[in-house]
Amino acid sequence: MNVTNVSILPTEAATRAQRPALTPELLAASGARYSRNNEGLGAILDKIDTNNLDKSVDSIFKMIDYGHQSIADMAPVAMFIDDISILLAYLVWSWCPTAGGQESSTRYIQLDRSGLVEPDLFGLPQEQHAEWYAFMDDCFDAYASALSFWDRIGSENFELTGIPQSLLDDPSDKAQKQIARMKRNYAFDRARYFLPVAAKTNIMLVMSSRGWTQLCQNLLSHWLPEAHMLGKKIREELELSAPRMVKHAEQKPSYKAGLDKEFAINAQQARDIKLSDEESSCDATTELLLPAGISEADLVEALAEHDNRYAYIGSAACRTAVRASWKAMAIAEIRDLNRHRTGQKYCPLIPVGFYCAKEQLPNGTHLKEKHSRIGVRSTATSRSLLAEQAPGYAAWLLLGSQFRFEHTTTLDKFIYEAELRTGTGAHYKYAAHLRDAVLALKDDYPLLSAAIPLGTAEPE
């Protein structure tokens, strides 16, 4: 695991124009000064001692300790995080919904056994290591064979790839590269469910020093050993850009108590769960909470000018709360739906089944029996260990492991998400989940369902 703080340099054009360049904390302090003085930027910059930038922060404005953590929102920090587990990356994104950033994509990159997080970082006892490594070998073998399998299916049944005819008819190099990428995506999209969440990934995030501090508080308070390691490394890098925030980047009693309580609740529910080890039905539901005086017709009118996902949406839809939930969704999809910035997500990490794209198979084609056994074993083992409240249970999860997932946001943001995740080139399962959620509105809001445009990521 490696964490690297990356500073931002002024552009050559900004330097030639003699524009100021400030450290993250100087930037925050200068902005904070506006709340106590209207002297303007020039007067604030005159207080900076170029030979002692750190001291200048407090000469401009005493940060943080005067009571407003919002000042730390003005201190931007970028970090690149290498070689953390897919599971920990998911947790990081869930705690940082407004961060900008990227993650290595399982839709474009082929992974193998060499990129596994050490089982100790999942809290897996030494006596279980050999059995776990053997299972990981089986999972990567299944992933590799599934990748080859789906590549062949896509080549033999080209119409299944969902590549638009307009692209196929376009002879340009750009179109041909896009076609090749979509063909690879077709196989990656369906094979990735056998990848362990213990496989390593890389993420890059840009957010305020306040965001990094709160992330450290969650990481250092979590029951996952790998989270503790990441929290310590982020704290060390944060000191380079925002040293005044480091004292707040520590384990918090309330966070630890809350996270431990959630873990105990999940363990109890795992003991009570009666669902099958096989794939569980997603059963999407979508609920609206309309503001006073707003009708279904008002919502339809709010969408009258909305002809693409970036177009105007009226205030009636922006003010309407929506909660979409799925009874069972593979974490492969949850990871990406979790990245949508708005609202609140809820996903208790209690495995309820396993998904591996079997419904995507052409008639008469079957996955190997070994593949099915891998999903059953992952679900049974992880659920059994969770019921014992053993942190190591998470090491047995795969990207196909299914969980309950819920997203509460506003209708305009939900519509954007639905349009994005059902557009050309979107992952077929995102498209299915979001299409199901939109169509679930039909029971109570039939006019609204017709007013929400959906893409055709997969042929019906």
mmCIF file with all atom_site columns, C-alpha atoms in Angstrom, residues 75-263:
data_model
loop_
_atom_site.group_PDB
_atom_site.id
_atom_site.type_symbol
_atom_site.label_atom_id
_atom_site.label_alt_id
_atom_site.label_comp_id
_atom_site.label_asym_id
_atom_site.label_entity_id
_atom_site.label_seq_id
_atom_site.pdbx_PDB_ins_code
_atom_site.Cartn_x
_atom_site.Cartn_y
_atom_site.Cartn_z
_atom_site.occupancy
_atom_site.B_iso_or_equiv
_atom_site.pdbx_formal_charge
_atom_site.auth_seq_id
_atom_site.auth_comp_id
_atom_site.auth_asym_id
_atom_site.auth_atom_id
_atom_site.pdbx_PDB_model_num
ATOM 1   C CA . ALA A 1 75  ? -7.765  23.718  1.597   1.00 0.00 ? 75  ALA A CA 1
ATOM 2   C CA . PRO A 1 76  ? -7.718  21.321  -1.403  1.00 0.00 ? 76  PRO A CA 1
ATOM 3   C CA . VAL A 1 77  ? -5.528  18.210  -1.217  1.00 0.00 ? 77  VAL A CA 1
ATOM 4   C CA . ALA A 1 78  ? -4.930  15.538  -3.866  1.00 0.00 ? 78  ALA A CA 1
ATOM 5   C CA . MET A 1 79  ? -3.667  12.037  -3.049  1.00 0.00 ? 79  MET A CA 1
ATOM 6   C CA . PHE A 1 80  ? -2.952  8.925   -5.083  1.00 0.00 ? 80  PHE A CA 1
ATOM 7   C CA . ILE A 1 81  ? -3.540  5.643   -3.231  1.00 0.00 ? 81  ILE A CA 1
ATOM 8   C CA . ASP A 1 82  ? -1.954  2.507   -4.676  1.00 0.00 ? 82  ASP A CA 1
ATOM 9   C CA . ASP A 1 83  ? -2.587  -1.162  -3.879  1.00 0.00 ? 83  ASP A CA 1
ATOM 10  C CA . ILE A 1 84  ? -5.583  -1.192  -1.573  1.00 0.00 ? 84  ILE A CA 1
ATOM 11  C CA . SER A 1 85  ? -8.314  -3.806  -1.713  1.00 0.00 ? 85  SER A CA 1
ATOM 12  C CA . ILE A 1 86  ? -11.404 -3.295  -3.861  1.00 0.00 ? 86  ILE A CA 1
ATOM 13  C CA . LEU A 1 87  ? -13.432 -3.525  -0.648  1.00 0.00 ? 87  LEU A CA 1
ATOM 14  C CA . LEU A 1 88  ? -11.508 -0.741  1.077   1.00 0.00 ? 88  LEU A CA 1
ATOM 15  C CA . ALA A 1 89  ? -11.779 1.429   -2.042  1.00 0.00 ? 89  ALA A CA 1
ATOM 16  C CA . TYR A 1 90  ? -15.553 0.949   -1.879  1.00 0.00 ? 90  TYR A CA 1
ATOM 17  C CA . LEU A 1 91  ? -15.586 2.034   1.769   1.00 0.00 ? 91  LEU A CA 1
ATOM 18  C CA . VAL A 1 92  ? -13.459 5.094   0.986   1.00 0.00 ? 92  VAL A CA 1
ATOM 19  C CA . TRP A 1 93  ? -15.854 6.230   -1.723  1.00 0.00 ? 93  TRP A CA 1
ATOM 20  C CA . SER A 1 94  ? -18.853 5.655   0.563   1.00 0.00 ? 94  SER A CA 1
ATOM 21  C CA . TRP A 1 95  ? -17.300 7.986   3.141   1.00 0.00 ? 95  TRP A CA 1
ATOM 22  C CA . CYS A 1 96  ? -16.248 10.578  0.515   1.00 0.00 ? 96  CYS A CA 1
ATOM 23  C CA . PRO A 1 97  ? -19.305 11.047  -1.735  1.00 0.00 ? 97  PRO A CA 1
ATOM 24  C CA . THR A 1 98  ? -18.322 14.557  -2.861  1.00 0.00 ? 98  THR A CA 1
ATOM 25  C CA . ALA A 1 99  ? -14.666 13.807  -3.654  1.00 0.00 ? 99  ALA A CA 1
ATOM 26  C CA . GLY A 1 100 ? -13.453 13.997  -7.215  1.00 0.00 ? 100 GLY A CA 1
ATOM 27  C CA . GLY A 1 101 ? -11.330 11.104  -8.410  1.00 0.00 ? 101 GLY A CA 1
ATOM 28  C CA . GLN A 1 102 ? -10.919 7.856   -10.277 1.00 0.00 ? 102 GLN A CA 1
ATOM 29  C CA . GLU A 1 103 ? -10.340 4.163   -9.621  1.00 0.00 ? 103 GLU A CA 1
ATOM 30  C CA . SER A 1 104 ? -8.725  1.419   -11.673 1.00 0.00 ? 104 SER A CA 1
ATOM 31  C CA . SER A 1 105 ? -11.612 -0.137  -13.588 1.00 0.00 ? 105 SER A CA 1
ATOM 32  C CA . THR A 1 106 ? -12.392 -3.845  -13.695 1.00 0.00 ? 106 THR A CA 1
ATOM 33  C CA . ARG A 1 107 ? -14.157 -3.086  -17.002 1.00 0.00 ? 107 ARG A CA 1
ATOM 34  C CA . TYR A 1 108 ? -10.830 -2.274  -18.692 1.00 0.00 ? 108 TYR A CA 1
ATOM 35  C CA . ILE A 1 109 ? -8.051  -3.989  -16.713 1.00 0.00 ? 109 ILE A CA 1
ATOM 36  C CA . GLN A 1 110 ? -7.425  -7.728  -16.359 1.00 0.00 ? 110 GLN A CA 1
ATOM 37  C CA . LEU A 1 111 ? -6.422  -8.730  -12.820 1.00 0.00 ? 111 LEU A CA 1
ATOM 38  C CA . ASP A 1 112 ? -4.614  -11.811 -11.537 1.00 0.00 ? 112 ASP A CA 1
ATOM 39  C CA . ARG A 1 113 ? -3.567  -13.515 -8.310  1.00 0.00 ? 113 ARG A CA 1
ATOM 40  C CA . SER A 1 114 ? -0.374  -11.454 -8.000  1.00 0.00 ? 114 SER A CA 1
ATOM 41  C CA . GLY A 1 115 ? -2.480  -8.471  -6.963  1.00 0.00 ? 115 GLY A CA 1
ATOM 42  C CA . LEU A 1 116 ? -3.992  -9.690  -3.701  1.00 0.00 ? 116 LEU A CA 1
ATOM 43  C CA . VAL A 1 117 ? -4.050  -7.868  -0.390  1.00 0.00 ? 117 VAL A CA 1
ATOM 44  C CA . GLU A 1 118 ? -2.449  -9.839  2.437   1.00 0.00 ? 118 GLU A CA 1
ATOM 45  C CA . PRO A 1 119 ? -5.103  -11.787 4.396   1.00 0.00 ? 119 PRO A CA 1
ATOM 46  C CA . ASP A 1 120 ? -3.832  -10.280 7.676   1.00 0.00 ? 120 ASP A CA 1
ATOM 47  C CA . LEU A 1 121 ? -5.164  -6.915  6.488   1.00 0.00 ? 121 LEU A CA 1
ATOM 48  C CA . PHE A 1 122 ? -8.648  -8.435  6.457   1.00 0.00 ? 122 PHE A CA 1
ATOM 49  C CA . GLY A 1 123 ? -8.220  -9.819  9.963   1.00 0.00 ? 123 GLY A CA 1
ATOM 50  C CA . LEU A 1 124 ? -8.100  -13.384 8.696   1.00 0.00 ? 124 LEU A CA 1
ATOM 51  C CA . PRO A 1 125 ? -6.481  -15.722 11.271  1.00 0.00 ? 125 PRO A CA 1
ATOM 52  C CA . GLN A 1 126 ? -3.234  -17.453 10.264  1.00 0.00 ? 126 GLN A CA 1
ATOM 53  C CA . GLU A 1 127 ? -4.799  -20.904 10.400  1.00 0.00 ? 127 GLU A CA 1
ATOM 54  C CA . GLN A 1 128 ? -7.237  -19.882 7.620   1.00 0.00 ? 128 GLN A CA 1
ATOM 55  C CA . HIS A 1 129 ? -4.626  -18.455 5.238   1.00 0.00 ? 129 HIS A CA 1
ATOM 56  C CA . ALA A 1 130 ? -3.865  -21.641 3.285   1.00 0.00 ? 130 ALA A CA 1
ATOM 57  C CA . GLU A 1 131 ? -7.554  -22.414 2.722   1.00 0.00 ? 131 GLU A CA 1
ATOM 58  C CA . TRP A 1 132 ? -8.219  -18.816 1.692   1.00 0.00 ? 132 TRP A CA 1
ATOM 59  C CA . TYR A 1 133 ? -5.321  -18.696 -0.782  1.00 0.00 ? 133 TYR A CA 1
ATOM 60  C CA . ALA A 1 134 ? -6.546  -21.926 -2.351  1.00 0.00 ? 134 ALA A CA 1
ATOM 61  C CA . PHE A 1 135 ? -9.991  -20.398 -2.750  1.00 0.00 ? 135 PHE A CA 1
ATOM 62  C CA . MET A 1 136 ? -8.470  -17.252 -4.258  1.00 0.00 ? 136 MET A CA 1
ATOM 63  C CA . ASP A 1 137 ? -6.708  -19.457 -6.838  1.00 0.00 ? 137 ASP A CA 1
ATOM 64  C CA . ASP A 1 138 ? -10.061 -20.998 -7.730  1.00 0.00 ? 138 ASP A CA 1
ATOM 65  C CA . CYS A 1 139 ? -11.625 -17.549 -8.066  1.00 0.00 ? 139 CYS A CA 1
ATOM 66  C CA . PHE A 1 140 ? -8.927  -16.196 -10.373 1.00 0.00 ? 140 PHE A CA 1
ATOM 67  C CA . ASP A 1 141 ? -9.045  -19.398 -12.443 1.00 0.00 ? 141 ASP A CA 1
ATOM 68  C CA . ALA A 1 142 ? -12.806 -18.954 -12.776 1.00 0.00 ? 142 ALA A CA 1
ATOM 69  C CA . TYR A 1 143 ? -12.328 -15.284 -13.696 1.00 0.00 ? 143 TYR A CA 1
ATOM 70  C CA . ALA A 1 144 ? -9.747  -16.076 -16.385 1.00 0.00 ? 144 ALA A CA 1
ATOM 71  C CA . SER A 1 145 ? -11.819 -18.871 -17.899 1.00 0.00 ? 145 SER A CA 1
ATOM 72  C CA . ALA A 1 146 ? -14.979 -16.746 -17.735 1.00 0.00 ? 146 ALA A CA 1
ATOM 73  C CA . LEU A 1 147 ? -13.159 -13.925 -19.527 1.00 0.00 ? 147 LEU A CA 1
ATOM 74  C CA . SER A 1 148 ? -12.135 -16.295 -22.316 1.00 0.00 ? 148 SER A CA 1
ATOM 75  C CA . PHE A 1 149 ? -15.634 -17.796 -22.376 1.00 0.00 ? 149 PHE A CA 1
ATOM 76  C CA . TRP A 1 150 ? -17.425 -14.451 -22.732 1.00 0.00 ? 150 TRP A CA 1
ATOM 77  C CA . ASP A 1 151 ? -14.942 -13.208 -25.309 1.00 0.00 ? 151 ASP A CA 1
ATOM 78  C CA . ARG A 1 152 ? -15.828 -16.230 -27.438 1.00 0.00 ? 152 ARG A CA 1
ATOM 79  C CA . ILE A 1 153 ? -19.567 -15.738 -26.875 1.00 0.00 ? 153 ILE A CA 1
ATOM 80  C CA . GLY A 1 154 ? -19.281 -12.109 -27.966 1.00 0.00 ? 154 GLY A CA 1
ATOM 81  C CA . SER A 1 155 ? -17.320 -13.022 -31.090 1.00 0.00 ? 155 SER A CA 1
ATOM 82  C CA . GLU A 1 156 ? -19.691 -15.817 -32.093 1.00 0.00 ? 156 GLU A CA 1
ATOM 83  C CA . ASN A 1 157 ? -22.850 -13.817 -31.296 1.00 0.00 ? 157 ASN A CA 1
ATOM 84  C CA . PHE A 1 158 ? -21.797 -10.292 -32.203 1.00 0.00 ? 158 PHE A CA 1
ATOM 85  C CA . GLU A 1 159 ? -25.342 -8.941  -31.895 1.00 0.00 ? 159 GLU A CA 1
ATOM 86  C CA . LEU A 1 160 ? -25.232 -9.688  -28.141 1.00 0.00 ? 160 LEU A CA 1
ATOM 87  C CA . THR A 1 161 ? -22.536 -7.071  -27.546 1.00 0.00 ? 161 THR A CA 1
ATOM 88  C CA . GLY A 1 162 ? -25.083 -4.261  -27.949 1.00 0.00 ? 162 GLY A CA 1
ATOM 89  C CA . ILE A 1 163 ? -22.748 -2.170  -30.119 1.00 0.00 ? 163 ILE A CA 1
ATOM 90  C CA . PRO A 1 164 ? -24.898 0.417   -31.971 1.00 0.00 ? 164 PRO A CA 1
ATOM 91  C CA . GLN A 1 165 ? -25.277 -0.103  -35.707 1.00 0.00 ? 165 GLN A CA 1
ATOM 92  C CA . SER A 1 166 ? -24.212 3.510   -36.278 1.00 0.00 ? 166 SER A CA 1
ATOM 93  C CA . LEU A 1 167 ? -20.805 2.651   -34.839 1.00 0.00 ? 167 LEU A CA 1
ATOM 94  C CA . LEU A 1 168 ? -20.517 -0.558  -36.830 1.00 0.00 ? 168 LEU A CA 1
ATOM 95  C CA . ASP A 1 169 ? -21.205 1.396   -40.019 1.00 0.00 ? 169 ASP A CA 1
ATOM 96  C CA . ASP A 1 170 ? -18.589 4.040   -39.195 1.00 0.00 ? 170 ASP A CA 1
ATOM 97  C CA . PRO A 1 171 ? -15.200 3.225   -40.833 1.00 0.00 ? 171 PRO A CA 1
ATOM 98  C CA . SER A 1 172 ? -13.247 5.885   -38.913 1.00 0.00 ? 172 SER A CA 1
ATOM 99  C CA . ASP A 1 173 ? -10.345 4.924   -36.633 1.00 0.00 ? 173 ASP A CA 1
ATOM 100 C CA . LYS A 1 174 ? -12.156 6.507   -33.697 1.00 0.00 ? 174 LYS A CA 1
ATOM 101 C CA . ALA A 1 175 ? -15.235 4.344   -34.243 1.00 0.00 ? 175 ALA A CA 1
ATOM 102 C CA . GLN A 1 176 ? -13.180 1.183   -34.720 1.00 0.00 ? 176 GLN A CA 1
ATOM 103 C CA . LYS A 1 177 ? -11.315 1.813   -31.463 1.00 0.00 ? 177 LYS A CA 1
ATOM 104 C CA . GLN A 1 178 ? -14.621 2.333   -29.676 1.00 0.00 ? 178 GLN A CA 1
ATOM 105 C CA . ILE A 1 179 ? -15.976 -0.913  -31.121 1.00 0.00 ? 179 ILE A CA 1
ATOM 106 C CA . ALA A 1 180 ? -12.877 -2.809  -29.929 1.00 0.00 ? 180 ALA A CA 1
ATOM 107 C CA . ARG A 1 181 ? -13.240 -1.302  -26.464 1.00 0.00 ? 181 ARG A CA 1
ATOM 108 C CA . MET A 1 182 ? -16.926 -2.221  -26.255 1.00 0.00 ? 182 MET A CA 1
ATOM 109 C CA . LYS A 1 183 ? -16.125 -5.794  -27.308 1.00 0.00 ? 183 LYS A CA 1
ATOM 110 C CA . ARG A 1 184 ? -13.572 -6.042  -24.487 1.00 0.00 ? 184 ARG A CA 1
ATOM 111 C CA . ASN A 1 185 ? -16.066 -4.478  -22.082 1.00 0.00 ? 185 ASN A CA 1
ATOM 112 C CA . TYR A 1 186 ? -18.619 -7.128  -23.027 1.00 0.00 ? 186 TYR A CA 1
ATOM 113 C CA . ALA A 1 187 ? -16.339 -9.870  -21.728 1.00 0.00 ? 187 ALA A CA 1
ATOM 114 C CA . PHE A 1 188 ? -14.933 -7.949  -18.754 1.00 0.00 ? 188 PHE A CA 1
ATOM 115 C CA . ASP A 1 189 ? -18.441 -6.928  -17.653 1.00 0.00 ? 189 ASP A CA 1
ATOM 116 C CA . ARG A 1 190 ? -19.567 -10.540 -17.364 1.00 0.00 ? 190 ARG A CA 1
ATOM 117 C CA . ALA A 1 191 ? -16.386 -12.159 -16.089 1.00 0.00 ? 191 ALA A CA 1
ATOM 118 C CA . ARG A 1 192 ? -15.538 -9.767  -13.268 1.00 0.00 ? 192 ARG A CA 1
ATOM 119 C CA . TYR A 1 193 ? -18.026 -11.261 -10.788 1.00 0.00 ? 193 TYR A CA 1
ATOM 120 C CA . PHE A 1 194 ? -15.490 -13.949 -9.859  1.00 0.00 ? 194 PHE A CA 1
ATOM 121 C CA . LEU A 1 195 ? -12.889 -11.371 -8.801  1.00 0.00 ? 195 LEU A CA 1
ATOM 122 C CA . PRO A 1 196 ? -12.262 -11.236 -5.027  1.00 0.00 ? 196 PRO A CA 1
ATOM 123 C CA . VAL A 1 197 ? -12.837 -7.952  -3.213  1.00 0.00 ? 197 VAL A CA 1
ATOM 124 C CA . ALA A 1 198 ? -9.361  -8.618  -1.763  1.00 0.00 ? 198 ALA A CA 1
ATOM 125 C CA . ALA A 1 199 ? -7.870  -7.883  -5.200  1.00 0.00 ? 199 ALA A CA 1
ATOM 126 C CA . LYS A 1 200 ? -5.805  -4.704  -5.270  1.00 0.00 ? 200 LYS A CA 1
ATOM 127 C CA . THR A 1 201 ? -6.922  -1.505  -6.945  1.00 0.00 ? 201 THR A CA 1
ATOM 128 C CA . ASN A 1 202 ? -5.709  2.106   -7.137  1.00 0.00 ? 202 ASN A CA 1
ATOM 129 C CA . ILE A 1 203 ? -7.689  5.255   -6.452  1.00 0.00 ? 203 ILE A CA 1
ATOM 130 C CA . MET A 1 204 ? -7.011  8.972   -6.751  1.00 0.00 ? 204 MET A CA 1
ATOM 131 C CA . LEU A 1 205 ? -9.040  11.563  -4.847  1.00 0.00 ? 205 LEU A CA 1
ATOM 132 C CA . VAL A 1 206 ? -9.163  15.330  -4.700  1.00 0.00 ? 206 VAL A CA 1
ATOM 133 C CA . MET A 1 207 ? -11.020 16.868  -1.776  1.00 0.00 ? 207 MET A CA 1
ATOM 134 C CA . SER A 1 208 ? -10.629 19.348  1.036   1.00 0.00 ? 208 SER A CA 1
ATOM 135 C CA . SER A 1 209 ? -8.387  18.770  4.021   1.00 0.00 ? 209 SER A CA 1
ATOM 136 C CA . ARG A 1 210 ? -11.578 18.553  6.061   1.00 0.00 ? 210 ARG A CA 1
ATOM 137 C CA . GLY A 1 211 ? -12.706 15.658  3.866   1.00 0.00 ? 211 GLY A CA 1
ATOM 138 C CA . TRP A 1 212 ? -9.371  13.888  4.332   1.00 0.00 ? 212 TRP A CA 1
ATOM 139 C CA . THR A 1 213 ? -9.572  14.407  8.082   1.00 0.00 ? 213 THR A CA 1
ATOM 140 C CA . GLN A 1 214 ? -13.062 12.901  8.280   1.00 0.00 ? 214 GLN A CA 1
ATOM 141 C CA . LEU A 1 215 ? -11.922 10.003  6.109   1.00 0.00 ? 215 LEU A CA 1
ATOM 142 C CA . CYS A 1 216 ? -9.086  9.321   8.554   1.00 0.00 ? 216 CYS A CA 1
ATOM 143 C CA . GLN A 1 217 ? -11.548 9.372   11.440  1.00 0.00 ? 217 GLN A CA 1
ATOM 144 C CA . ASN A 1 218 ? -13.599 6.645   9.729   1.00 0.00 ? 218 ASN A CA 1
ATOM 145 C CA . LEU A 1 219 ? -10.573 4.598   8.674   1.00 0.00 ? 219 LEU A CA 1
ATOM 146 C CA . LEU A 1 220 ? -8.869  4.683   12.080  1.00 0.00 ? 220 LEU A CA 1
ATOM 147 C CA . SER A 1 221 ? -12.145 3.763   13.813  1.00 0.00 ? 221 SER A CA 1
ATOM 148 C CA . HIS A 1 222 ? -13.094 0.864   11.518  1.00 0.00 ? 222 HIS A CA 1
ATOM 149 C CA . TRP A 1 223 ? -12.922 -2.861  12.321  1.00 0.00 ? 223 TRP A CA 1
ATOM 150 C CA . LEU A 1 224 ? -10.954 -3.657  9.127   1.00 0.00 ? 224 LEU A CA 1
ATOM 151 C CA . PRO A 1 225 ? -7.161  -3.759  9.803   1.00 0.00 ? 225 PRO A CA 1
ATOM 152 C CA . GLU A 1 226 ? -6.405  -2.547  6.278   1.00 0.00 ? 226 GLU A CA 1
ATOM 153 C CA . ALA A 1 227 ? -8.470  0.574   7.001   1.00 0.00 ? 227 ALA A CA 1
ATOM 154 C CA . HIS A 1 228 ? -6.218  1.397   9.971   1.00 0.00 ? 228 HIS A CA 1
ATOM 155 C CA . MET A 1 229 ? -3.116  1.123   7.817   1.00 0.00 ? 229 MET A CA 1
ATOM 156 C CA . LEU A 1 230 ? -4.572  3.423   5.171   1.00 0.00 ? 230 LEU A CA 1
ATOM 157 C CA . GLY A 1 231 ? -5.692  5.940   7.783   1.00 0.00 ? 231 GLY A CA 1
ATOM 158 C CA . LYS A 1 232 ? -2.159  6.166   9.184   1.00 0.00 ? 232 LYS A CA 1
ATOM 159 C CA . LYS A 1 233 ? -0.598  6.605   5.748   1.00 0.00 ? 233 LYS A CA 1
ATOM 160 C CA . ILE A 1 234 ? -3.081  9.305   4.737   1.00 0.00 ? 234 ILE A CA 1
ATOM 161 C CA . ARG A 1 235 ? -2.448  11.105  8.015   1.00 0.00 ? 235 ARG A CA 1
ATOM 162 C CA . GLU A 1 236 ? 1.304   11.157  7.274   1.00 0.00 ? 236 GLU A CA 1
ATOM 163 C CA . GLU A 1 237 ? 0.742   12.611  3.800   1.00 0.00 ? 237 GLU A CA 1
ATOM 164 C CA . LEU A 1 238 ? -1.862  15.098  5.024   1.00 0.00 ? 238 LEU A CA 1
ATOM 165 C CA . GLU A 1 239 ? 0.774   16.636  7.274   1.00 0.00 ? 239 GLU A CA 1
ATOM 166 C CA . LEU A 1 240 ? 2.651   17.759  4.160   1.00 0.00 ? 240 LEU A CA 1
ATOM 167 C CA . SER A 1 241 ? -0.242  19.889  2.899   1.00 0.00 ? 241 SER A CA 1
ATOM 168 C CA . ALA A 1 242 ? -2.405  20.664  5.914   1.00 0.00 ? 242 ALA A CA 1
ATOM 169 C CA . PRO A 1 243 ? -0.403  20.124  9.123   1.00 0.00 ? 243 PRO A CA 1
ATOM 170 C CA . ARG A 1 244 ? -2.977  21.931  11.267  1.00 0.00 ? 244 ARG A CA 1
ATOM 171 C CA . MET A 1 245 ? -5.563  19.285  10.411  1.00 0.00 ? 245 MET A CA 1
ATOM 172 C CA . VAL A 1 246 ? -3.492  16.259  11.431  1.00 0.00 ? 246 VAL A CA 1
ATOM 173 C CA . LYS A 1 247 ? -4.392  16.458  15.108  1.00 0.00 ? 247 LYS A CA 1
ATOM 174 C CA . HIS A 1 248 ? -8.036  15.979  14.118  1.00 0.00 ? 248 HIS A CA 1
ATOM 175 C CA . ALA A 1 249 ? -7.266  12.990  11.840  1.00 0.00 ? 249 ALA A CA 1
ATOM 176 C CA . GLU A 1 250 ? -7.502  10.363  14.565  1.00 0.00 ? 250 GLU A CA 1
ATOM 177 C CA . GLN A 1 251 ? -9.727  7.615   15.864  1.00 0.00 ? 251 GLN A CA 1
ATOM 178 C CA . LYS A 1 252 ? -12.935 9.041   17.342  1.00 0.00 ? 252 LYS A CA 1
ATOM 179 C CA . PRO A 1 253 ? -14.814 7.250   20.131  1.00 0.00 ? 253 PRO A CA 1
ATOM 180 C CA . SER A 1 254 ? -18.206 8.007   18.550  1.00 0.00 ? 254 SER A CA 1
ATOM 181 C CA . TYR A 1 255 ? -17.103 6.713   15.142  1.00 0.00 ? 255 TYR A CA 1
ATOM 182 C CA . LYS A 1 256 ? -15.634 3.530   16.611  1.00 0.00 ? 256 LYS A CA 1
ATOM 183 C CA . ALA A 1 257 ? -18.708 2.858   18.733  1.00 0.00 ? 257 ALA A CA 1
ATOM 184 C CA . GLY A 1 258 ? -21.007 3.480   15.794  1.00 0.00 ? 258 GLY A CA 1
ATOM 185 C CA . LEU A 1 259 ? -19.064 1.343   13.320  1.00 0.00 ? 259 LEU A CA 1
ATOM 186 C CA . ASP A 1 260 ? -18.743 -1.481  15.867  1.00 0.00 ? 260 ASP A CA 1
ATOM 187 C CA . LYS A 1 261 ? -22.483 -1.321  16.514  1.00 0.00 ? 261 LYS A CA 1
ATOM 188 C CA . GLU A 1 262 ? -23.246 -1.537  12.780  1.00 0.00 ? 262 GLU A CA 1
ATOM 189 C CA . PHE A 1 263 ? -20.954 -4.558  12.506  1.00 0.00 ? 263 PHE A CA 1
#
